[in-house]
Coordinates of C-alpha atoms and ligand atoms in Angstrom, one line a residue:
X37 CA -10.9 8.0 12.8
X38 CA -11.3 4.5 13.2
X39 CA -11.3 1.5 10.9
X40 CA -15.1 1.3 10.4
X41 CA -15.1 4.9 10.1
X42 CA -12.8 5.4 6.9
X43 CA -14.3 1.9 5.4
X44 CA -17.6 3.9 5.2
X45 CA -16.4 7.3 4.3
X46 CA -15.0 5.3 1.2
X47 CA -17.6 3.9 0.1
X48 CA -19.8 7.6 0.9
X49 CA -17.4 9.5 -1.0
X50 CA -17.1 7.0 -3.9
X51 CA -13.8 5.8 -3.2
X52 CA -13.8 2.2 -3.1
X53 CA -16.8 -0.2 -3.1
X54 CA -17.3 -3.9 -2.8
X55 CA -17.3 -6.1 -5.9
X56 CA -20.5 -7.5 -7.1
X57 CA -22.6 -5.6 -4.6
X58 CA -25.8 -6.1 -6.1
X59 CA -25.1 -10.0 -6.0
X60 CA -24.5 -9.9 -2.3
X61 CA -20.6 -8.8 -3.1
X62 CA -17.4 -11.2 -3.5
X63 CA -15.5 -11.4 -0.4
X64 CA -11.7 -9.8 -0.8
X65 CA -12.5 -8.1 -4.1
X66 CA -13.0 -4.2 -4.6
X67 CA -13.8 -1.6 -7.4
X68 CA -12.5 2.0 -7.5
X69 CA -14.9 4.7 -7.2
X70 CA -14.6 7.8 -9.7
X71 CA -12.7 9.4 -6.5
X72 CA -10.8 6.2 -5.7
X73 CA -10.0 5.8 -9.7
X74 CA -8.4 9.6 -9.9
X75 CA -6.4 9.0 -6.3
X76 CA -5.0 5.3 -7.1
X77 CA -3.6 7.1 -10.5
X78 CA -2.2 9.6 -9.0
X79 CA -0.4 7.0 -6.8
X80 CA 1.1 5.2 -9.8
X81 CA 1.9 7.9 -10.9
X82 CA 4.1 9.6 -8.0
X83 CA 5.4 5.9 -7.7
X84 CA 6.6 5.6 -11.4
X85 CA 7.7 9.0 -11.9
X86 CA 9.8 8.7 -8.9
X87 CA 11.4 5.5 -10.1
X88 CA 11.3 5.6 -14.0
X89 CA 11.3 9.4 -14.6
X90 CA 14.0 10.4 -11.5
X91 CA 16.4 7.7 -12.5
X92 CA 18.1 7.4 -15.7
X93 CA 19.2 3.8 -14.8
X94 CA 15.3 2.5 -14.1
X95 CA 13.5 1.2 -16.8
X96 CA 9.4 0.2 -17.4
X97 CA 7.6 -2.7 -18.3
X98 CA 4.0 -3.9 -18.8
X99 CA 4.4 -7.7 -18.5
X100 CA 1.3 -9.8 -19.6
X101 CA -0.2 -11.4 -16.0
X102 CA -0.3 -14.7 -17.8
X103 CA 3.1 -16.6 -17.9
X104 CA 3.8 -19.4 -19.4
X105 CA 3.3 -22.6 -16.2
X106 CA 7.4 -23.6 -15.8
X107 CA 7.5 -19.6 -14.7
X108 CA 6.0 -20.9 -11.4
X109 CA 7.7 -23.8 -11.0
X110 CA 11.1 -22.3 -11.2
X111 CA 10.3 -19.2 -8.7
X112 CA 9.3 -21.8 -6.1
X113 CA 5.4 -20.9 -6.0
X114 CA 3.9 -24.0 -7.1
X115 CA 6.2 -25.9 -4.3
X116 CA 6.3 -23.3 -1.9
X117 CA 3.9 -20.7 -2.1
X118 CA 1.4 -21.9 0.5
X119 CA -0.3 -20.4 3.7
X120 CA -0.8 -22.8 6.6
X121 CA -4.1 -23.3 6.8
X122 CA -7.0 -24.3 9.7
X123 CA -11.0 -25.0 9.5
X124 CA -12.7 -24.7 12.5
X125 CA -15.0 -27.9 12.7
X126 CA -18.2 -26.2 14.3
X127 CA -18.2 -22.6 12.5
X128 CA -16.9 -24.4 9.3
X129 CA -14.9 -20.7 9.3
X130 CA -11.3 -20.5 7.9
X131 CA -8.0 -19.3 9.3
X132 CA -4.7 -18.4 8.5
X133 CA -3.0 -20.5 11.8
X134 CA 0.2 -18.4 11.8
X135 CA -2.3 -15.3 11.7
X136 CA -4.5 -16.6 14.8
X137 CA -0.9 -16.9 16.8
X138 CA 0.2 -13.4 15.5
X139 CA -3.3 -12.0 16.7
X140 CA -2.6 -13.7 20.4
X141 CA 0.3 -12.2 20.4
X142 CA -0.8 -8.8 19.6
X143 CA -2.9 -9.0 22.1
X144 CA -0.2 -9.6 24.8
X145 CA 1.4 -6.6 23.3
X146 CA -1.6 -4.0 23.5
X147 CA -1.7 -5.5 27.5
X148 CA 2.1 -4.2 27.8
X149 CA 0.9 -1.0 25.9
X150 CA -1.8 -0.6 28.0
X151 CA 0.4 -0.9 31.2
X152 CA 3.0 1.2 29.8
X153 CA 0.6 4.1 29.0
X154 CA -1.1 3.9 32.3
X155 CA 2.3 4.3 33.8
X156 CA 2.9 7.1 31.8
X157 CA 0.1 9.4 32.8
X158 CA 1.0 8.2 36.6
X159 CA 4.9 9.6 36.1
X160 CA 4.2 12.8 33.8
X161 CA 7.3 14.4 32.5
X162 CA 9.7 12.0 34.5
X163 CA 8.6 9.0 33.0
X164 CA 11.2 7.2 31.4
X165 CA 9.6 4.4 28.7
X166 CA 12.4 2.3 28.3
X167 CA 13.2 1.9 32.0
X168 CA 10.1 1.0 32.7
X169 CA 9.7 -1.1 30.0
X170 CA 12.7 -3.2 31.4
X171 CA 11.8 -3.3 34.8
X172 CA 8.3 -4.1 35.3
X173 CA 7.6 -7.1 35.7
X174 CA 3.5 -7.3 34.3
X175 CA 5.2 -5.5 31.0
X176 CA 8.3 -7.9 31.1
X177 CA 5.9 -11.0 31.2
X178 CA 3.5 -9.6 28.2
X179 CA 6.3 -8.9 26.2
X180 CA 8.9 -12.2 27.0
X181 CA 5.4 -14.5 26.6
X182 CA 5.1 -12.5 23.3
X183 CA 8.7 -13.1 22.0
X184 CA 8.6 -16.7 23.0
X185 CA 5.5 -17.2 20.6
X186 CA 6.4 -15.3 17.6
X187 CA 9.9 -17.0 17.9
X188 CA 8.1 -20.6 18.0
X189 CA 6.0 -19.2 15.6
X190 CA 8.7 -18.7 13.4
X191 CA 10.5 -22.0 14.0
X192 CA 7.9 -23.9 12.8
X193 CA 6.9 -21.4 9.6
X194 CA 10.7 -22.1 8.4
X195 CA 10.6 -25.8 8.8
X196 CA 6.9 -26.3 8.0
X197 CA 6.2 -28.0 11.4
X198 CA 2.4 -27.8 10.9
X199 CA 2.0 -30.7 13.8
X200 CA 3.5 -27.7 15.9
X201 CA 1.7 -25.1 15.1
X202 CA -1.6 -26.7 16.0
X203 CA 0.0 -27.6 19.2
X204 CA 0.7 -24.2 19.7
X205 CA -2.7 -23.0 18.9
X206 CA -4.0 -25.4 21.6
X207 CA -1.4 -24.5 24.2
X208 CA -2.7 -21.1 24.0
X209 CA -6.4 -22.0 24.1
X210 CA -7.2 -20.0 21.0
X211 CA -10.5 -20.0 20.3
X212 CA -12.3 -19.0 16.9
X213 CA -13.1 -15.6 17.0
X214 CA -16.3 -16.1 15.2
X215 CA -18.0 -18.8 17.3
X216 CA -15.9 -19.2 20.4
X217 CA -15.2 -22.9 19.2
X218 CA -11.9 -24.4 19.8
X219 CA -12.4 -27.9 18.0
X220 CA -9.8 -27.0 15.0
X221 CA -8.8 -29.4 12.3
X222 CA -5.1 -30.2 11.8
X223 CA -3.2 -27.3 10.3
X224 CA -2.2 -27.8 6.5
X225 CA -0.6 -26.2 3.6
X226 CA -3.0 -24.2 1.2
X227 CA -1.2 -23.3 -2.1
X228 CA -2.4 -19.4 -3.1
X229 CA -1.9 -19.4 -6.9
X230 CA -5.7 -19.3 -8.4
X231 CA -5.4 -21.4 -11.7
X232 CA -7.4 -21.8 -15.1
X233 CA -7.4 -23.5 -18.5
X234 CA -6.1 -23.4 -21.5
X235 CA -8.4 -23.0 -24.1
X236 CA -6.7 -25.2 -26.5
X237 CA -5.1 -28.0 -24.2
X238 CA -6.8 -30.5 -22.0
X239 CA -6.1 -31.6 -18.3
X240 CA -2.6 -30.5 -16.9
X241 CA -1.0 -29.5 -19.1
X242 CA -3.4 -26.6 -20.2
X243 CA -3.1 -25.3 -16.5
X244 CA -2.1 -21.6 -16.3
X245 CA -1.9 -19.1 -13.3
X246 CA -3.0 -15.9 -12.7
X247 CA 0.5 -14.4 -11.2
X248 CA 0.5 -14.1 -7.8
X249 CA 3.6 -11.2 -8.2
X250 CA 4.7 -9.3 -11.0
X251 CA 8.4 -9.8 -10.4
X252 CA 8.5 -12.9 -12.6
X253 CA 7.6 -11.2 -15.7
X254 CA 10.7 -8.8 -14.9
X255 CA 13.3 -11.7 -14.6
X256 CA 11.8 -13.4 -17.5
X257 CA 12.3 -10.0 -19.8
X258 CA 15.6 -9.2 -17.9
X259 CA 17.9 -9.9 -21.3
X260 CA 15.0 -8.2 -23.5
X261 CA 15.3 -5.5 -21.4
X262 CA 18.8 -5.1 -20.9
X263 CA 19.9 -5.3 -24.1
X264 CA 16.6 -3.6 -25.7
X265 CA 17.6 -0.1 -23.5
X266 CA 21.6 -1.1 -23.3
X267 CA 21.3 -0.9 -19.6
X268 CA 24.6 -1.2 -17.8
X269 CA 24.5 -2.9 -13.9
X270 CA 23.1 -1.7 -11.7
X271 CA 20.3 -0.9 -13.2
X272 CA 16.4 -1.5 -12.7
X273 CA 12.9 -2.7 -13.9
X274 CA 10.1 -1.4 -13.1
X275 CA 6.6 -2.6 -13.0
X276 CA 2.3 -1.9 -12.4
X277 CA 0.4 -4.0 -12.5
X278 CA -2.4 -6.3 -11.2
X279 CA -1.7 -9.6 -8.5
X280 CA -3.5 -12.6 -7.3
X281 CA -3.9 -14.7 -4.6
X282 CA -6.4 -17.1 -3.0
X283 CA -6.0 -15.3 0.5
X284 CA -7.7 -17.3 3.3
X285 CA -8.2 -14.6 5.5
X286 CA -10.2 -12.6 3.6
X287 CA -10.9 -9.2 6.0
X288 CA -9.7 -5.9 6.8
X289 CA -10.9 -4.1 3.5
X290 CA -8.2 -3.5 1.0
X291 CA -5.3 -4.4 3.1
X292 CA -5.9 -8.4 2.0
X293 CA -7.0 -8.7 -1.2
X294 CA -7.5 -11.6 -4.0
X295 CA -7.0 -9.1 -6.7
X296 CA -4.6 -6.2 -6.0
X297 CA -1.9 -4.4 -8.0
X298 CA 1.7 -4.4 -7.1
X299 CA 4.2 -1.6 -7.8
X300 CA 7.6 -3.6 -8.3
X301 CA 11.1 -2.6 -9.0
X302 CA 14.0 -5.5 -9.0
X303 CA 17.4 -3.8 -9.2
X304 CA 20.0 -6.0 -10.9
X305 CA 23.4 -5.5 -9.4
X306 CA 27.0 -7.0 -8.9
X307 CA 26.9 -10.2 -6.8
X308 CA 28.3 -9.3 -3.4
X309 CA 26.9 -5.4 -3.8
X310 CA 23.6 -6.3 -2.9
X311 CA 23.9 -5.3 0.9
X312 CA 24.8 -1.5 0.0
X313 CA 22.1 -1.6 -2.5
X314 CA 19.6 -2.9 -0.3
X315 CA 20.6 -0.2 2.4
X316 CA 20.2 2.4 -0.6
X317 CA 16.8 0.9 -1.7
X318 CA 15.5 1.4 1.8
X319 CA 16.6 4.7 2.8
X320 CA 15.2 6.0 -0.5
X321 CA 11.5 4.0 0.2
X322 CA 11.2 5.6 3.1
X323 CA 12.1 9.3 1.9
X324 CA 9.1 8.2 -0.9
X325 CA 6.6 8.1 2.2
X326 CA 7.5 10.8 4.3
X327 CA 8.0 13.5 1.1
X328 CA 4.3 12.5 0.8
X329 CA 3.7 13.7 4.4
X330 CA 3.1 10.3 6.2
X331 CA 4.6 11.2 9.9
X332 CA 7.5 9.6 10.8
X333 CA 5.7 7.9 13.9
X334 CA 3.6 6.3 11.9
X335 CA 6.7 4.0 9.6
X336 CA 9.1 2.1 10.8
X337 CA 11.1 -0.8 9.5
X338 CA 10.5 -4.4 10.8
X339 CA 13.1 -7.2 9.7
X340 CA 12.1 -10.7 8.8
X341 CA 12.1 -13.2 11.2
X342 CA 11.4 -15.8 8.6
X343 CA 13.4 -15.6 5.1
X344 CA 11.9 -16.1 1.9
X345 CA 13.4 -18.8 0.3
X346 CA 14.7 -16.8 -2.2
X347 CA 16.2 -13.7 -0.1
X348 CA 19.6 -13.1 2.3
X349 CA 17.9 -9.9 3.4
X350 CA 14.4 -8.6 3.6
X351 CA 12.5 -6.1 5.7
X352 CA 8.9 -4.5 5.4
X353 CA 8.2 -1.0 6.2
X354 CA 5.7 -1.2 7.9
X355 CA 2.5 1.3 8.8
X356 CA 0.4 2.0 11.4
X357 CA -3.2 1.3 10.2
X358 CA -5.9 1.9 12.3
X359 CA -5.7 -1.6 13.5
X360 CA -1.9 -1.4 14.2
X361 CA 1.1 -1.6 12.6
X362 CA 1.4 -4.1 9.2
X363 CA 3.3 -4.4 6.2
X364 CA 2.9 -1.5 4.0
X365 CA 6.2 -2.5 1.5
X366 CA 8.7 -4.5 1.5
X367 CA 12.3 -4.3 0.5
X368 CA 14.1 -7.9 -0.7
X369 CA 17.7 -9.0 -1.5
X370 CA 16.7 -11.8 -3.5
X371 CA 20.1 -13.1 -4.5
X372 CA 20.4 -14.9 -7.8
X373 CA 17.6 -17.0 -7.4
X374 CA 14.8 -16.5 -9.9
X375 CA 17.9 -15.8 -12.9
X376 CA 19.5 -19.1 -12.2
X377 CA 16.0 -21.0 -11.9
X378 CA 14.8 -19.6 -14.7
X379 CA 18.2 -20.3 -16.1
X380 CA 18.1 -23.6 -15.2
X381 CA 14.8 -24.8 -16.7
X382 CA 14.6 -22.8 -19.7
X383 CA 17.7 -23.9 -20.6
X384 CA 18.5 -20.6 -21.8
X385 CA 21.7 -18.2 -20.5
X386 CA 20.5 -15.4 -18.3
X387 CA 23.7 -13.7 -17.5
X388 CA 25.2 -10.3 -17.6
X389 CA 28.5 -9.4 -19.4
X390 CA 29.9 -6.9 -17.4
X391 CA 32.9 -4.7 -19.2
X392 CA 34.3 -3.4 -16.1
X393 CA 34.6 -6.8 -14.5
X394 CA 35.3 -8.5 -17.8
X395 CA 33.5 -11.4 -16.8
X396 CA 29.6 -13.0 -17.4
X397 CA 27.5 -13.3 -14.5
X398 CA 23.8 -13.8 -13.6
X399 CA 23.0 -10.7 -11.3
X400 CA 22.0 -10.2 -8.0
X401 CA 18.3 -8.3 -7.6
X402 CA 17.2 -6.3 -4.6
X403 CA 13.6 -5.2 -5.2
X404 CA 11.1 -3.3 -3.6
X405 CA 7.3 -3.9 -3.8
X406 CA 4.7 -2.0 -2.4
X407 CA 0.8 -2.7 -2.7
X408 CA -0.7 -0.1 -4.2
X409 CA -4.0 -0.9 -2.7
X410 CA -2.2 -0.9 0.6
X411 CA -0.9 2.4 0.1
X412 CA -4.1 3.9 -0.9
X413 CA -5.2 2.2 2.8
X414 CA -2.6 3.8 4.4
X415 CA -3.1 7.4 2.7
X416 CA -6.8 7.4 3.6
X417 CA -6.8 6.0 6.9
X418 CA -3.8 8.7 7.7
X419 CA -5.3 11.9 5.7
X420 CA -9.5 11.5 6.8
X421 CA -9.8 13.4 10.3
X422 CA -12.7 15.0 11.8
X423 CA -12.0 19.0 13.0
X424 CA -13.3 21.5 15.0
X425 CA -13.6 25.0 12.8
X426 CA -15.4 28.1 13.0
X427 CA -18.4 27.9 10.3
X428 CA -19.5 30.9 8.5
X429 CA -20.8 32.4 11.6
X430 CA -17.8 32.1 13.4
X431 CA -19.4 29.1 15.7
X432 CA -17.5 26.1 16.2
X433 CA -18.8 23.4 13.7
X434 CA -17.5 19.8 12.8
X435 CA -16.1 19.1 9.4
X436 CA -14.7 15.7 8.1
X437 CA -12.0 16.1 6.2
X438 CA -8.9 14.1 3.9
X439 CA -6.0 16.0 4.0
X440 CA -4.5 14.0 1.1
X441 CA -1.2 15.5 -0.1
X442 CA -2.2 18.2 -2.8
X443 CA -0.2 16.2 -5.4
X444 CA -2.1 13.4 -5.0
X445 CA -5.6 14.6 -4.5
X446 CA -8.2 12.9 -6.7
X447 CA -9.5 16.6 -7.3
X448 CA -7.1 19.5 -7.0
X449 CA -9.6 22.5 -7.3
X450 CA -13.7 23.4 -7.1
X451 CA -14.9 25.6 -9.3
X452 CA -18.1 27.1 -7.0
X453 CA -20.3 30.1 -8.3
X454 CA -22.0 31.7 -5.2
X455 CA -25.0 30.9 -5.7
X456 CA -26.5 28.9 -8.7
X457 CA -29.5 30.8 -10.2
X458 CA -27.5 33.9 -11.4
X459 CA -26.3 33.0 -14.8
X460 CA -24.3 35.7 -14.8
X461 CA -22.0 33.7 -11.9
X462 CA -22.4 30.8 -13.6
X463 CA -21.4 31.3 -16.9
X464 CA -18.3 33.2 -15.3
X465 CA -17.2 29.7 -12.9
X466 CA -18.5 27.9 -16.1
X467 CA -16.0 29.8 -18.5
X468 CA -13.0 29.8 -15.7
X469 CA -13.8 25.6 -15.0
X470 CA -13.3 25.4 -18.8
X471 CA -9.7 27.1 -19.0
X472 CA -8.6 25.0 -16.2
X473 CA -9.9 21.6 -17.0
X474 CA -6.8 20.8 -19.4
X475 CA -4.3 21.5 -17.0
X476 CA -5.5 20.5 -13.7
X477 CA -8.2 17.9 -12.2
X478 CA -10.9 20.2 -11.3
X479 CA -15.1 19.9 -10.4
X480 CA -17.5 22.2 -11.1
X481 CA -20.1 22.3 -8.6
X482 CA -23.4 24.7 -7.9
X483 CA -25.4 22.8 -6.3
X484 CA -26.8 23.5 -2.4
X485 CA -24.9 26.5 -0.5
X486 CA -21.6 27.3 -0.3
X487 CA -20.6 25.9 3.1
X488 CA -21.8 22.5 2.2
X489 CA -20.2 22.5 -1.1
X490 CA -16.8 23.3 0.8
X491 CA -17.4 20.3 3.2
X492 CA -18.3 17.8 0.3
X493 CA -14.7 18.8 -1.2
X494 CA -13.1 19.0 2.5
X495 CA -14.5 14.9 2.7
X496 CA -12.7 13.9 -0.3
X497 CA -9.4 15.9 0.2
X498 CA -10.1 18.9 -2.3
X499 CA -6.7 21.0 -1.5
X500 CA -8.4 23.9 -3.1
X501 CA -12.0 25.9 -3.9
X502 CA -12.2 28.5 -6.2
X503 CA -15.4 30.7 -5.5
X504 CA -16.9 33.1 -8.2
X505 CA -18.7 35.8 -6.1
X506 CA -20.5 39.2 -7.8
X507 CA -17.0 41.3 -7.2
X508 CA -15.8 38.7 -9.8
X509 CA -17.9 40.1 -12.6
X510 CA -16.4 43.7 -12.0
X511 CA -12.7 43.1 -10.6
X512 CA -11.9 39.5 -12.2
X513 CA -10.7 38.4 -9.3
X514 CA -12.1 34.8 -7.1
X515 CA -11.7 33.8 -3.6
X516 CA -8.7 30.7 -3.2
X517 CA -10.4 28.9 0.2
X518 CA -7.1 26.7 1.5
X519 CA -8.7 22.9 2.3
X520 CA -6.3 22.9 6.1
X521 CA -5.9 26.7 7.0
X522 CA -9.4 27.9 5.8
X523 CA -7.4 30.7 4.5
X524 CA -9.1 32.7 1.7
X525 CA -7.4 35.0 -0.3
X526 CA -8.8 37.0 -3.3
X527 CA -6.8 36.8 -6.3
X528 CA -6.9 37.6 -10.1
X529 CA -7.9 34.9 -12.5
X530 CA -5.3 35.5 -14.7
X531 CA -3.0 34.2 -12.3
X532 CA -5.3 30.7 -11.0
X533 CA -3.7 28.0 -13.3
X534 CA -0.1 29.0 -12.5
X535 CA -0.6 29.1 -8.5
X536 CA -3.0 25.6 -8.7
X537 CA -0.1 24.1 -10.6
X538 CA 2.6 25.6 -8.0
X539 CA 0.8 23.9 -5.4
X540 CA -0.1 20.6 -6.7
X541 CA 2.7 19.8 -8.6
X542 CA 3.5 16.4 -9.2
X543 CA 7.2 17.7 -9.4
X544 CA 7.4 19.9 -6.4
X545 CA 6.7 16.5 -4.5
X546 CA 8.8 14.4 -6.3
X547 CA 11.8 16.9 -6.0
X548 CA 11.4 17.2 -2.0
X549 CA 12.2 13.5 -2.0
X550 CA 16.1 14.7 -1.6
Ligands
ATP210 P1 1.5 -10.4 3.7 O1 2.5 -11.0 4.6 O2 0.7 -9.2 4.3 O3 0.6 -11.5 3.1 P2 3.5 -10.6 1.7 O4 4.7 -10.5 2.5 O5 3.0 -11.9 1.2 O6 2.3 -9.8 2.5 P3 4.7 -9.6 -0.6 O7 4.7 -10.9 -1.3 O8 6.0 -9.1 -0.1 O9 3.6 -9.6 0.5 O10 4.1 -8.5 -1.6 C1 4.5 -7.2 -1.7 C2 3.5 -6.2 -1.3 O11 2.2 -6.5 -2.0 C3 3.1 -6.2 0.1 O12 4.0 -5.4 0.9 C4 1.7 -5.6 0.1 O13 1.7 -4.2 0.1 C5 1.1 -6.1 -1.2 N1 0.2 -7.2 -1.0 C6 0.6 -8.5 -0.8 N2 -0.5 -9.3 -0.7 C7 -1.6 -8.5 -0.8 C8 -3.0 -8.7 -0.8 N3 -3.5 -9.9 -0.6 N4 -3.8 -7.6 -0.9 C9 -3.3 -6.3 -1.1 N5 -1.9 -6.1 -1.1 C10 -1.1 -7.1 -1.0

C-alpha cells in the first residue's frame, strides 16, 4: 500500500490521528487511537520484556523528562544539538538544508534503480545486478554523482561549513518543493531543544528543557542504579519514555515527530570492550525485528558517515518505509562521554569499581534507541495489504487487511454471534466474551453481517474470530476463522483461552528471538 494509503487507514481504523484536529491540528504532533493505544503498548511491551525481563543484567527506569539545565549543557545539546537550517524567501517555507541535498540525492538513486530494473526485465534469469551495476555507465554516473554529494554533504555536516552547504544547494539548482522558488536564505544552525520556565525563577536562569532523549536521565541515575540493584559491568539501563524536539521538517506522519517516545537502553561496559558489545547489541536488534516477522529485505544496516560527537561507532538499522529506506533504530558506542561530562560539571565521581579489574573507572556505554512511534510506522506500513480472497460465495472479493504479528495485535480475538437478534446466540458469545476478557484482548461485536464483521477485524489485524453459530447452543463448540489462511476450524469452548493464549503469546515471540 502506499504512504497515503496507510496514513488514512490509520486514522479510519482509529489508530492514530492528528493533534488538535478540531483547531485545524498542530503540525508534527499525533494522538493514539483506542486501536493505536492497545498496539503502541504492546510494542513497549515486547520491547521491555525482551530487554528487562530476558536479561538478568538489564535493569528499568522511569526518569522524570525534566532535568535539571547543566544536564544539557554537559551532553553537548545546548552547544551542539542543532539542524542546519534554510527559509525559502518567496514561500516563507522551511527546510532542513542537509535534508534537501539527501532528497536530490535520492533522486539520482531511484534514476539508477529505475535503470537497473529496466535492465533487469530486459536480461531475465541471466541478469547479473552487480555486474551491471559496475559497468553501465548511465548507472555509474547516478550513483558516483550521488556519492560525491552525500560525501560533500558530510564534509561540511562535520565541520559545520554552512557557507558550503548553501553553495551546494545552488550548484545543484535545488528548488523548493513547494513553490519552485530557488531564492534561499543563508543556511544556519537551529538549536532543537524546546524550552520553558521555571515557575519560581526569573529570566535565564529559570530556563528548563523538555529532553530531547531519554538517555541523560540514565547516566545521571547510573550510580543510583548501580548500586541500588548491585549491578556488576556489563550491565544495562533501560528506559520508555516520551522525547522532544523542535523538528523543522515537520512531514511524513509519525516518522518526524515533536513529541515522540524513545525506547533506550545504554549498556555500561569495560573501556576497550565496547566494539564486541556493540557487535553483540546489533546482532541481537536485528533478531528483535525479524522474530516479529519484518522480512529480512526490508532491514539492513547503514553506518554513519558523520559521527556523533559523542560516539567511536554508530549505525542505524534502517527500514524500508513506503517512501524508502530510513532510520528505524540506531545502535551507538558512546564512549565515556556523557559519565565524564557529567562528571566534570557536577563535580561529583561517576565511576565504577570493578573487583575483577581492581581498579575505578567511568564506563564505556553502547546503547540502542529505537522510536517507538517509528516502529509503530514501520509495523503498519509493512503488515496493512490489500488481498484477493474467495468471499462467502466462493467469488473473488478484495479485503484490506493488517497482518500484525498475533503477539502484538491491538485485538487478539472477536467474539461474533451469527446473527444479533437471537438472544439465545448472544447471550452464548456474551457469556464466552466474558470468560475471556481477563486473559486475552478481545471485542465483542454483533453488529451488521458476519462477512463485514470479519473484514472490520481483518483491517485492524484481528489474528483471530470466534463465531457463535446455532450448533453452538447444542455441541458447545465455535468456529476459529484464521485472519491470513481463512482457515476455520470448529472447536470446543472449553479449549478457546488455552489455544488464543498458544497463539498470541507474548512469550512464544519473545523466546523465537534465539
Ligand atoms: P533522524 O536522523 O531521523 O533525525 P536521529 O539520528 O536524530 O534521527 P536519534 O537521536 O538517534 O535519532 O534517536 C533515536 C531514535 O529515536 C531514532 O532512531 C528514531 O527512531 C527516533 N526518533 C528520533 N527523532 C524522532 C522524531 N522526531 N520523531 C519520531 N521518532 C524519532
Amino acid at each position: 500500500m502506499d504512504f497515503k494509503q496507510v496514513v488514512s487507514h490509520a486514522k479510519e481504523y482509529g489508530f492514530i490521528f492528528q493533534s488538535s484536529e478540531i483547531y485545524d491540528t498542530l503540525a508534527a504532533v499525533y494522538d493514539y487511537g483506542p486501536n493505536g493505544v492497545e498496539l503502541k503498548n504492546n510494542i513497549k511491551e515486547y520491547w521491555w520484556k525482551s530487554m528487562v525481563q530476558r536479561h538478568e543484567n538489564i535493569v528499568g527506569i522511569d526518569a522524570a523528562i525534566f532535568m535539571h539545565p547543566k544536564t544539557w549543557k554537559a551532553s553537548g545539546h545546548v552547544d551542539a544539538f542543532n539542524d542546519p537550517l534554510i527559509d525559502n524567501k518567496d514561500s516563507k517555507k522551511r527546510y532542513r538544508a542537509d535534508v534537501l541535498v539527501e532528497e536530490y540525492a535520492d533522486k539520482l538513486e531511484a534514476k539508477a534503480e529505475k535503470e537497473i530494473a529496466k535492465a533487469a526485465k530486459r536480461f531475465g534469469d541471466s541478469f547479473d545486478r552487480d555486474q551491471y551495476v559496475t559497468t553501465n555507465d548511465r548507472v555509474k554516473r547516478y550513483l558516483g554523482e550521488r556519492d560525491t554529494i552525500l560525501k560533500r554533504l558530510a564534509d561540511d555536516m562535520k565541520k559545520g561549513d554552512l557557507e558550503d552547504m548553501k553553495a551546494l544547494i545552488e550548484e545543484l539548482n535545488i528548488a523548493c518543493p513547494e513553490s519552485g522558488s530557488r531564492n534561499w536564505t543563508d543556511v544556519r544552525q537551529f538549536n532543537l531543544m524546546f524550552s520553558t520556565q521555571l515557575g519560581n525563577i526569573a529570566g535565564e536562569e529559570g530556563k528548563l528543557y523538555l529532553r530531547p532523549e531519554t538517555a541523560q536521565g540514565i547516566f545521571v541515575n547510573f550510580l543510583n542504579v548501580q548500586k541500588t540493584s548491585r549491578q556488576k559491568i556489563p550491565f544495562g539501563i533501560a528506559q520508555i519514555g516520551k522525547a522532544f524536539r523542535n523538528e523543522i521538517v515537520a512531514r511524513q506522519f509519525i516518522f518526524r515527530m515533536r513529541e515522540f517516545e524513545q525506547m533506550e537502553m545504554q549498556y555500561f561496559v569495560r573501556p576497550g570492550e565496547e566494539m564486541e558489545w556493540y557487535e553483540y547489541w546489533k546482532d541481537m536488534r536485528l533478531k528483535w525485528h525479524k522474530a516479529l516477522g519484518t522480512p529480512a529485505e526490508k532491514l539492513r544496516f547503514h553506518d554513519h558517515d558523520n559521527l556523533a560527537h559523542y560516539a567511536n561507532a554508530a549505525v542505524d538499522i534502517q527500514f524500508d518505509f513506503p517512501f524508502g529506506f530510513r532510520e528505524l533504530e540506531g545502535i551507538h558506542s558512546r564512549t565515556d562521554f556523557d559519565l565524564s561530562s557529567h562528571q566534570e560539571l557536577s563535580g561529583r565521581k561517576i565511576q565504577y569499581y570493578d573487583p575483577a579489574l581492581e581498579k575505578n573507572y567511568v564506563p564505556f556505554v553502547v546503547e540502542t534507541s529505537i522510536g517507538c512511534d517509528r516502529m509503530f510506522l514501520a509495523i503498519i506500513s509493512n503488515s496493512l495489504m490489500e488481498e484477493t480472497v474467495p468471499d462467502a460465495s466462493g467469488k473473488d472479493s478484495t479485503r484490506t487487511v493488517m497482518k500484525i504479528n498475533p503477539a502484538i495485535a491491538p485485538i487478539k480475538c472477536a467474539i461474533l454471534p451469527l446473527v444479533k437478534n437471537k438472544p439465545e446466540l448472544t447471550e452464548k458469545a456474551t457469556k464466552i466474551f466474558d470468560d475471556l476478557k481477563f486473559e486475552i484482548q478481545c471485542q465483542y461485536d454483533e453488529k451488521d453481517a458476519i462477512g463485514r464483521r470479519y473484514r472490520r477485524q481483518d483491517a485492524i489485524g484481528t489474528p483471530f474470530c470466534v463465531t457463535v453459530d446455532f450448533d453452538t447452543l447444542t455441541d458447545d463448540s465455535v468456529t476459529i476463522r484464521d485472519r491470513d489462511t481463512l482457515e476455520q476450524e470448529r472447536i470446543p469452548i472449553n479449549g478457546l483461552k488455552s489455544i488464543l493464549q498458544e497463539k498470541t503469546s507474548m512469550s512464544a515471540l519473545l523466546q523465537s528471538i534465539g
